[in-house]
């Protein structure tokens, strides 16, 4: 992300005129700043109202507010520039060249979490574990991957010559145009947004460097949001998009990308390791364990847990796993569960799997419907799930958490993306998500070659869809409402939970050492563990218990 740091660090430089392009493309702001008479006063008032009428549009910032605004979302390393960069800086002190007129517009190795007596250290998959997952893994032919969605068909996933990376000038232009386009879309200036998108497409690329690739994803999200504007309606001051007509990537494609992300980076394995360690530590001395897994789509988390429980000094316990899954027909999940039951039995663990084909709701999270039994150590496991229950008011999340509390679990394990993608203003969410996913794309490029088919699938089948949802969707359609660890701490505290400090820092550091890639960072904050890239937090793992009265 060093190149991106350089491009974004221009925002932090005092010599740059921060009255940059993103405000110049809002007609209301332009008219307001010019101080001239409006030819159509009502039209300008309507434009201003559109920029401020709902929580999804971001008000245009005054010049004096821009520094603080950008600082709150972008915190990049300071970079030193040579004479050429200084010349580039002088060039970008004026952003008038971003004004677009119609006349001049140009048309890895796989890693898996396995457990040994020392702890959870990812190694290459063992033969038995590969056999367990071979039925759930999607075949990865070296050919074009067809996918329906905003991207259409993915370009051919075969080795090709690496595209040249963007230079400093082009990279800075691309970042500025993305922000300009985001504000134009937020202010519903469709004409200017479309013209800017044409310029962005000339620099962004789904197969270029990390900035080009992440820009391509965000530009696609902006294009989708722009296409939805005529269908958006204002209801009680809230922008909704009930007429969204975007074909989604198949469930099989999503599972494939998730499994590749798990195998090639520590982001998912980190969460599994932390959650499994909590379950092992908190269930010591218990002869029966019951895990409620919110949103279970796969069984990737459980082989290492089964091995850990099998090696307990006091002997293996009975284990029940109840998965809540809104997909009624998932034969591949059933196949992997059956194989895990056989493996657990060979290790002396009686394992039962139950799938409830319903999403987690307060009415479902009851002792009767979950078939809780006396004497069981109960655990509720949420891996990248709780953010889906966050709504504008957060009232529904509170209901879910209070329902979990009534079950009196031994522990609630929470793993989430550590970032704020649930802010009230569209431009704020755009800036935060651009910074967050730029770090992820940079880590993927550092871990895998530019022409890696695995990296392409991870980016386009997993992260691109998250970006699309954050940028293009509103109301109930916007599911990716990630929040930071401090916000989760407040929400869980208000629901009657208290943090259980995680004590697996040594296992986490050992896990990171297995990945042959510099840049991953690890830290602890008030009992929670944070995994990041070059100091930028990416994932959060935490454990909670019902607060004592």
C-alpha positions as a printed Julia matrix, in Angstrom:
549×3 Matrix{Float64}:
   0.0     0.0     0.0
   3.02    2.28   -0.14
   1.98    3.75   -3.49
  -1.51    4.35   -2.19
  -0.04    5.97    0.9
   1.78    8.39   -1.33
  -1.3     9.21   -3.35
  -3.56    9.67   -0.33
  -0.87   11.46    1.69
  -1.24   14.43   -0.63
  -4.38   15.19    1.34
  -2.25   15.61    4.43
   0.2    18.06    2.9
  -0.19   21.68    3.95
   0.85   23.09    0.61
  -2.08   21.54   -1.22
  -5.25   23.49   -1.75
  -7.75   21.3     0.09
 -10.64   23.02   -1.67
 -10.34   20.13   -4.1
 -12.52   18.78   -6.81
 -14.98   16.76   -4.78
 -16.87   19.93   -3.83
 -16.61   21.51   -7.25
 -18.85   18.92   -8.81
 -21.87   19.59   -6.65
 -23.86   22.23   -8.62
 -25.46   23.54   -5.45
 -22.06   24.09   -3.86
 -20.71   25.73   -7.01
 -23.66   28.08   -7.2
 -23.39   28.8    -3.48
 -19.66   29.53   -3.6
 -19.94   31.73   -6.66
 -22.42   33.88   -4.8
 -24.15   34.74   -8.05
 -27.78   35.04   -8.82
 -29.47   31.77   -9.67
 -31.27   31.64  -12.95
 -33.63   29.11  -11.49
 -33.74   29.73   -7.74
 -36.1    26.84   -7.05
 -33.87   24.41   -8.96
 -30.86   25.34   -6.86
 -32.84   25.0    -3.65
 -33.94   21.56   -4.79
 -30.31   20.62   -5.45
 -29.27   21.78   -1.99
 -32.12   19.84   -0.42
 -31.05   16.7    -2.26
 -27.57   17.02   -0.76
 -28.9    17.31    2.78
 -32.35   15.7     2.79
 -31.38   12.23    3.97
 -28.68   10.42    5.86
 -27.37    8.69    2.8
 -26.19   11.82    1.04
 -23.13   13.55    2.42
 -23.31   17.31    2.85
 -20.68   19.21    0.89
 -17.89   20.23    3.26
 -16.69   23.74    3.81
 -13.04   24.31    2.95
 -12.09   24.73    6.6
 -13.65   21.35    7.45
 -11.94   19.25    4.82
  -8.65   18.68    6.69
 -10.38   17.34    9.8
 -12.85   15.35    7.7
 -10.19   13.58    5.67
  -7.96   13.06    8.73
 -10.8    11.21   10.42
 -10.96    8.64    7.63
  -7.46    8.54    6.13
  -4.44    8.04    8.37
  -1.61    7.11    6.11
   2.15    7.08    6.49
   4.04   10.27    5.68
   6.1    10.02    2.5
   9.09   11.95    1.26
   9.13   13.16   -2.29
  11.94   13.97   -4.7
  11.99   16.86   -7.14
   9.73   15.11   -9.62
   7.16   14.5    -6.91
   7.37   18.15   -5.88
   6.6    19.15   -9.43
   3.68   16.75   -9.37
   2.53   18.32   -6.12
   2.61   21.78   -7.62
   0.59   20.5   -10.53
  -2.12   19.18   -8.2
  -2.39   22.32   -6.11
  -5.04   23.24   -8.63
  -7.69   20.67   -9.41
  -9.36   22.53  -12.23
  -8.14   19.85  -14.64
 -10.65   17.47  -13.03
 -13.61   19.5   -14.3
 -15.05   17.35  -17.03
 -16.85   18.77  -20.02
 -18.78   16.78  -22.55
 -16.68   18.22  -25.36
 -13.38   16.78  -24.11
 -14.66   13.54  -22.57
 -13.03   10.46  -24.19
 -15.41    7.79  -24.99
  -0.43  -19.69   -2.66
   0.04  -21.78   -1.21
  -3.02  -23.01    0.64
  -3.02  -22.84    4.41
  -5.54  -24.43    6.74
  -6.13  -24.13   10.45
  -5.18  -27.44   12.02
  -4.61  -28.06   15.68
  -1.86  -29.82   17.46
  -1.04  -30.06   21.14
   0.75  -26.71   21.07
  -2.05  -24.58   19.64
  -3.74  -23.5    16.46
  -1.03  -23.08   13.89
  -1.98  -23.07   10.18
  -0.1   -25.54    8.04
  -0.76  -27.08    4.68
  -3.88  -29.23    4.69
  -3.47  -32.81    5.71
  -4.77  -35.54    3.4
  -7.74  -36.29    5.65
  -8.73  -32.66    5.89
  -8.42  -32.22    2.13
 -10.74  -35.16    1.7
 -13.25  -33.52    4.01
 -13.29  -30.33    1.99
 -12.95  -31.71   -1.51
 -16.72  -31.98   -1.8
 -17.33  -28.39   -0.71
 -14.54  -26.81   -2.7
 -15.54  -25.56   -6.11
 -13.32  -26.77   -8.96
 -11.0   -23.97  -10.04
 -10.38  -24.43  -13.73
  -7.91  -22.09  -15.36
 -10.46  -20.5   -17.6
 -12.95  -17.71  -17.56
 -15.03  -17.7   -14.38
 -18.6   -16.88  -15.18
 -20.34  -14.8   -12.64
 -23.48  -12.77  -12.69
 -23.28   -9.46  -10.97
 -22.25   -5.9   -11.51
 -18.98   -6.98  -13.05
 -20.46   -9.32  -15.64
 -18.1   -12.08  -16.67
 -14.67  -12.0   -15.09
 -11.84  -11.54  -17.57
  -9.92  -14.68  -18.39
  -8.17  -16.0   -15.31
  -4.99  -17.21  -16.96
  -1.4   -16.09  -16.49
  -0.75  -12.9   -18.39
   1.82  -10.15  -18.57
   1.59   -7.83  -15.61
   0.1    -4.46  -16.33
   2.21   -1.45  -15.58
   1.43    0.23  -12.27
   0.12    3.76  -12.21
   2.55    6.62  -11.84
   2.22    9.17   -9.06
   0.33   11.67  -11.22
  -2.12    9.12  -12.56
  -2.65    7.59   -9.13
  -3.4    10.96   -7.58
  -5.74   11.79  -10.46
  -7.57    8.5    -9.93
  -8.03    9.03   -6.19
  -9.28   12.59   -6.69
 -11.67   11.57   -9.45
 -13.09    8.78   -7.29
 -13.8    11.24   -4.48
 -15.19   13.79   -6.94
 -17.45   11.17   -8.45
 -18.58   10.01   -5.0
 -19.69   13.51   -4.11
 -21.37   13.99   -7.47
 -23.3    10.75   -6.91
 -24.09   11.78   -3.31
 -25.49   15.09   -4.6
 -27.25   13.28   -7.45
 -25.45   15.16  -10.16
 -25.82   12.3   -12.61
 -24.34   14.11  -15.6
 -21.08   15.02  -13.86
 -20.84   11.61  -12.19
 -21.17    9.81  -15.53
 -18.52   12.0   -17.12
 -16.16   11.35  -14.22
 -16.82    7.62  -14.4
 -15.7     7.63  -18.03
 -12.41    9.19  -16.95
 -12.05    6.73  -14.06
 -12.55    3.71  -16.36
  -9.56    4.89  -18.4
  -7.26    4.49  -15.35
  -8.92    1.78  -13.23
  -8.49   -1.85  -14.18
  -9.62   -5.19  -12.73
  -6.17   -6.64  -13.45
  -3.8    -3.72  -12.75
  -2.03   -2.78   -9.54
  -3.83   -2.76   -6.2
  -5.02    0.86   -6.56
  -6.35    0.24  -10.06
  -8.18   -2.9    -8.95
  -9.78   -1.42   -5.85
 -10.7     1.7    -7.83
 -12.41   -0.49  -10.4
 -14.54   -2.05   -7.66
 -15.51    1.32   -6.19
 -16.24    2.79   -9.62
 -18.53   -0.16  -10.28
 -20.32    0.54   -7.01
 -20.72    4.21   -7.91
 -22.09    3.28  -11.32
 -24.59    0.93   -9.71
 -25.65    3.53   -7.14
 -26.04    6.07   -9.94
 -28.25    3.69  -11.91
 -30.46    3.24   -8.85
 -31.06    6.93   -8.23
 -34.18    7.21  -10.42
 -35.7     4.29   -8.49
 -34.8     5.56   -5.02
 -37.63    6.94   -2.98
 -37.63    9.09    0.14
 -39.69    7.55    2.92
 -39.69    9.28    6.3
 -36.42   10.98    5.41
 -34.66    7.72    4.54
 -33.29    6.78    1.14
 -34.32    3.29    0.14
 -33.62    1.26   -2.95
 -36.5    -1.14   -3.19
 -36.13   -1.54   -6.93
 -32.58   -2.86   -6.92
 -32.14   -5.17   -9.89
 -28.57   -6.42   -9.54
 -27.95  -10.1   -10.21
 -25.91  -11.6    -7.43
 -22.91  -13.92   -7.46
 -23.92  -17.5    -6.81
 -23.61  -19.01   -3.35
 -21.09  -21.51   -4.72
 -18.88  -18.7    -6.05
 -19.02  -16.91   -2.73
 -18.08  -20.06   -0.84
 -15.2   -20.69   -3.21
 -13.83  -17.17   -2.71
 -14.26  -17.38    1.07
 -12.39  -20.67    1.21
  -9.56  -19.22   -0.89
  -9.38  -16.21    1.44
  -9.17  -18.61    4.38
  -6.43  -20.67    2.76
  -4.19  -17.86    1.5
  -4.42  -15.11    4.15
  -4.64  -15.04    7.96
  -7.8   -12.88    8.09
 -10.33  -15.72    8.44
  -7.99  -18.2    10.14
  -7.3   -15.53   12.79
 -10.99  -15.39   13.69
 -11.36  -19.17   13.78
  -8.27  -19.52   15.96
  -9.47  -16.92   18.49
 -13.02  -18.3    18.69
 -11.86  -21.92   19.02
  -9.39  -20.99   21.74
 -12.18  -19.33   23.74
 -14.36  -22.43   23.42
 -11.52  -24.73   24.49
 -10.52  -22.62   27.48
 -14.04  -21.9    28.73
 -15.19  -25.52   28.39
 -12.44  -27.09   30.5
 -13.91  -29.72   32.77
 -17.23  -29.77   30.87
 -18.36  -33.13   29.55
 -20.85  -31.73   27.03
 -20.53  -28.71   24.7
 -23.21  -27.1    22.51
 -22.25  -24.44   19.93
 -24.86  -22.23   18.24
 -23.24  -21.02   15.02
 -24.93  -17.95   13.51
 -25.11  -18.1     9.72
 -23.21  -21.35    9.22
 -22.4   -21.82    5.5
 -19.41  -24.18    5.85
 -17.48  -26.32    8.33
 -14.03  -24.76    7.91
 -13.82  -23.71   11.56
 -14.46  -27.07   13.15
 -11.64  -29.55   12.23
  -9.08  -27.72   14.37
 -11.54  -27.41   17.26
 -12.31  -31.14   17.12
  -8.61  -32.0    17.28
  -8.09  -29.64   20.21
 -10.99  -31.09   22.18
  -9.8   -34.62   21.44
  -6.44  -33.87   23.09
  -7.89  -32.52   26.39
  -6.2   -34.05   29.47
  -9.58  -34.81   31.01
 -10.75  -36.57   27.84
 -12.88  -35.52   24.89
 -16.38  -34.12   25.52
 -19.64  -34.68   23.71
 -20.09  -31.98   21.07
 -23.22  -30.56   19.44
 -23.13  -27.87   16.75
 -26.36  -26.18   15.72
 -26.01  -24.05   12.61
 -28.5   -21.32   11.71
 -28.62  -21.04    7.94
 -31.2   -19.26    5.82
 -30.41  -21.51    2.82
 -32.78  -24.46    2.86
 -30.93  -26.58    0.31
 -27.2   -26.97    0.9
 -26.18  -30.57    0.13
 -22.45  -29.79    0.12
 -22.67  -28.5     3.68
 -24.4   -31.72    4.71
 -21.67  -33.77    3.01
 -18.86  -32.02    4.89
 -20.77  -32.33    8.17
 -21.13  -36.08    7.68
 -17.4   -36.44    7.06
 -16.6   -34.38   10.16
 -18.87  -36.59   12.26
 -16.85  -39.6    11.08
 -13.54  -37.89   11.85
 -14.72  -36.79   15.31
 -15.88  -40.33   16.06
 -12.42  -41.68   15.15
 -10.97  -39.24   17.71
 -13.39  -40.3    20.45
 -15.75  -37.32   20.21
 -19.5   -37.97   19.79
 -20.45  -35.15   17.38
 -23.96  -34.09   16.39
 -24.72  -31.54   13.68
 -28.1   -29.84   13.38
 -29.03  -27.25   10.76
 -31.95  -24.88   11.3
 -32.86  -23.35    7.94
 -33.79  -19.97    9.38
 -31.84  -16.77   10.02
 -31.24  -15.79   13.62
 -34.23  -13.92   14.99
 -35.36  -13.15   18.55
 -38.2   -15.67   18.15
 -35.74  -18.42   17.09
 -33.13  -17.74   19.77
 -34.99  -19.52   22.55
 -34.14  -22.56   24.69
 -37.01  -24.56   23.22
 -36.34  -23.94   19.52
 -32.59  -24.45   19.9
 -33.15  -27.64   21.94
 -30.82  -26.63   24.76
 -30.07  -29.29   27.32
 -29.19  -29.13   30.99
 -25.53  -29.48   31.86
 -24.23  -28.35   28.48
 -21.64  -25.6    28.18
 -23.36  -23.31   25.65
 -21.41  -21.14   23.21
 -22.8   -18.73   20.62
 -20.4   -18.31   17.71
 -20.64  -15.31   15.36
 -18.03  -15.15   12.59
 -18.7   -12.09   10.39
 -22.43  -12.26   11.13
 -23.53   -9.72   13.76
 -22.96   -6.71   11.47
 -25.78   -8.04    9.26
 -28.22   -7.35   12.09
 -27.17   -3.73   12.46
 -29.86   -1.43   11.12
 -30.13    2.35   11.02
 -31.51    2.48   14.56
 -29.5    -0.54   15.87
 -32.67   -1.59   17.68
 -32.81   -4.96   15.95
 -29.22   -5.77   16.91
 -30.12   -5.02   20.52
 -33.01   -7.47   20.33
 -30.72  -10.18   18.93
 -28.1    -9.6    21.64
 -30.68   -9.6    24.42
 -32.13  -12.85   23.09
 -28.65  -14.39   23.16
 -28.17  -13.13   26.7
 -31.36  -14.91   27.84
 -29.79  -18.19   26.72
 -27.06  -17.65   29.38
 -24.17  -18.78   27.17
 -20.8   -19.57   28.66
 -19.35  -17.27   26.02
 -20.34  -15.33   22.92
 -17.52  -15.22   20.34
 -17.56  -12.26   17.95
 -15.3   -11.84   14.91
 -15.92   -8.8    12.71
 -14.25   -6.46   10.24
 -12.79   -3.6    12.28
 -13.92   -0.59   10.29
 -16.79    1.88   10.19
 -19.03    1.25    7.19
 -22.23    2.22    8.96
 -21.85    5.98    9.18
 -24.82    8.22    8.39
 -23.2     9.99    5.43
 -22.47    8.38    2.09
 -19.2    10.23    1.39
 -17.88    9.34    4.85
 -18.62    5.66    4.26
 -17.02    5.91    0.83
 -13.78    7.36    2.18
 -13.54    4.88    5.05
 -14.27    1.88    2.85
 -11.83    3.06    0.16
  -9.07    3.22    2.75
 -10.05   -0.13    4.32
 -10.28   -2.16    1.12
  -7.15   -0.52   -0.31
  -5.25   -2.04    2.61
  -6.8    -5.46    1.93
  -6.07   -5.34   -1.8
  -2.49   -4.32   -1.07
  -2.07   -7.27    1.31
  -3.44   -9.63   -1.33
  -0.99   -8.31   -3.91
   1.89   -8.75   -1.45
   0.78  -12.33   -0.74
   0.1   -13.5    -4.3
   1.42  -12.68   -7.78
  -0.27  -10.0    -9.88
  -1.68  -12.65  -12.23
  -2.79  -15.04   -9.48
  -6.12  -16.66  -10.28
  -6.77  -17.18   -6.56
  -6.31  -13.48   -5.83
  -8.6   -12.52   -8.73
 -11.36  -14.76   -7.42
 -11.0   -13.49   -3.85
 -11.2    -9.88   -4.97
 -13.99  -10.25   -7.51
 -16.18  -12.88   -5.92
 -15.86  -11.75   -2.29
 -14.55   -8.24   -1.66
 -16.03   -6.68   -4.8
 -19.48   -7.73   -3.66
 -18.93   -6.23   -0.2
 -17.8    -2.95   -1.79
 -20.81   -2.97   -4.12
 -23.18   -3.4    -1.19
 -21.54   -0.64    0.88
 -21.4     1.87   -1.99
 -24.55    1.14   -3.99
 -27.17   -0.01   -1.51
 -29.28    1.68    1.15
 -31.97    0.7     3.61
 -32.54   -3.02    4.18
 -30.49   -3.88    1.07
 -27.3    -2.57    2.7
 -26.14   -5.55    4.76
 -22.41   -4.83    5.09
 -22.7    -2.49    8.08
 -19.28   -3.09    9.63
 -18.36   -1.22   12.79
 -15.24   -0.68   14.87
 -14.32   -2.56   18.03
 -15.23    0.36   20.32
 -18.74    0.49   18.86
 -19.17   -3.26   19.38
 -17.95   -2.82   22.93
 -20.66   -0.24   23.58
 -23.42   -2.26   21.93
 -22.55   -5.48   23.73
 -22.13   -3.66   27.02
 -25.57   -2.08   26.72
 -27.05   -5.51   25.99
 -25.68   -6.87   29.28
 -22.37   -8.47   28.23
 -18.86   -7.95   29.53
 -15.63   -8.7    27.72
 -13.67  -11.9    28.34
 -10.03  -10.98   27.71
  -8.53  -13.19   25.03
  -5.37  -15.0    26.1
  -4.17  -16.4    22.8
  -1.68  -13.74   21.73
   1.16  -16.23   21.46
  -0.92  -18.5    19.2
  -1.88  -15.52   17.05
   1.73  -14.4    16.62
   2.77  -17.97   15.82
  -0.01  -18.16   13.23
   1.16  -14.95   11.52
   4.72  -16.25   11.36
   3.55  -19.09    9.13
   2.45  -16.66    6.41
   5.54  -15.72    4.46
   4.54  -12.09    4.01
   5.71   -8.99    5.85
   3.06   -6.42    6.65
   0.56   -8.2     8.87
   0.29   -6.55   12.28
  -1.22   -7.78   15.51
  -2.35   -5.9    18.61
  -4.59   -6.16   21.64
  -7.12   -3.55   22.73
  -9.09   -3.83   25.97
  -9.34   -7.6    25.76
 -10.0    -7.8    22.02
  -7.46   -8.87   19.41
  -6.87   -6.89   16.22
  -5.27   -8.18   13.03
  -4.2    -5.54   10.51
  -2.09   -4.73    7.51
   0.8    -2.28    8.02
  -0.86   -0.9    11.15
  -4.32   -0.53    9.64
  -6.8    -2.75   11.61
  -8.67   -5.19    9.39
 -10.18   -7.89   11.64
 -11.35   -7.92   15.26
 -11.83  -10.96   17.5
 -13.45  -10.82   20.92
 -15.31  -12.94   23.49
 -18.14  -11.93   25.81
 -19.97  -13.33   28.81
 -23.16  -12.28   30.54
 -22.32   -9.48   32.95
 -22.64  -10.35   36.6
 -25.3    -8.35   38.42
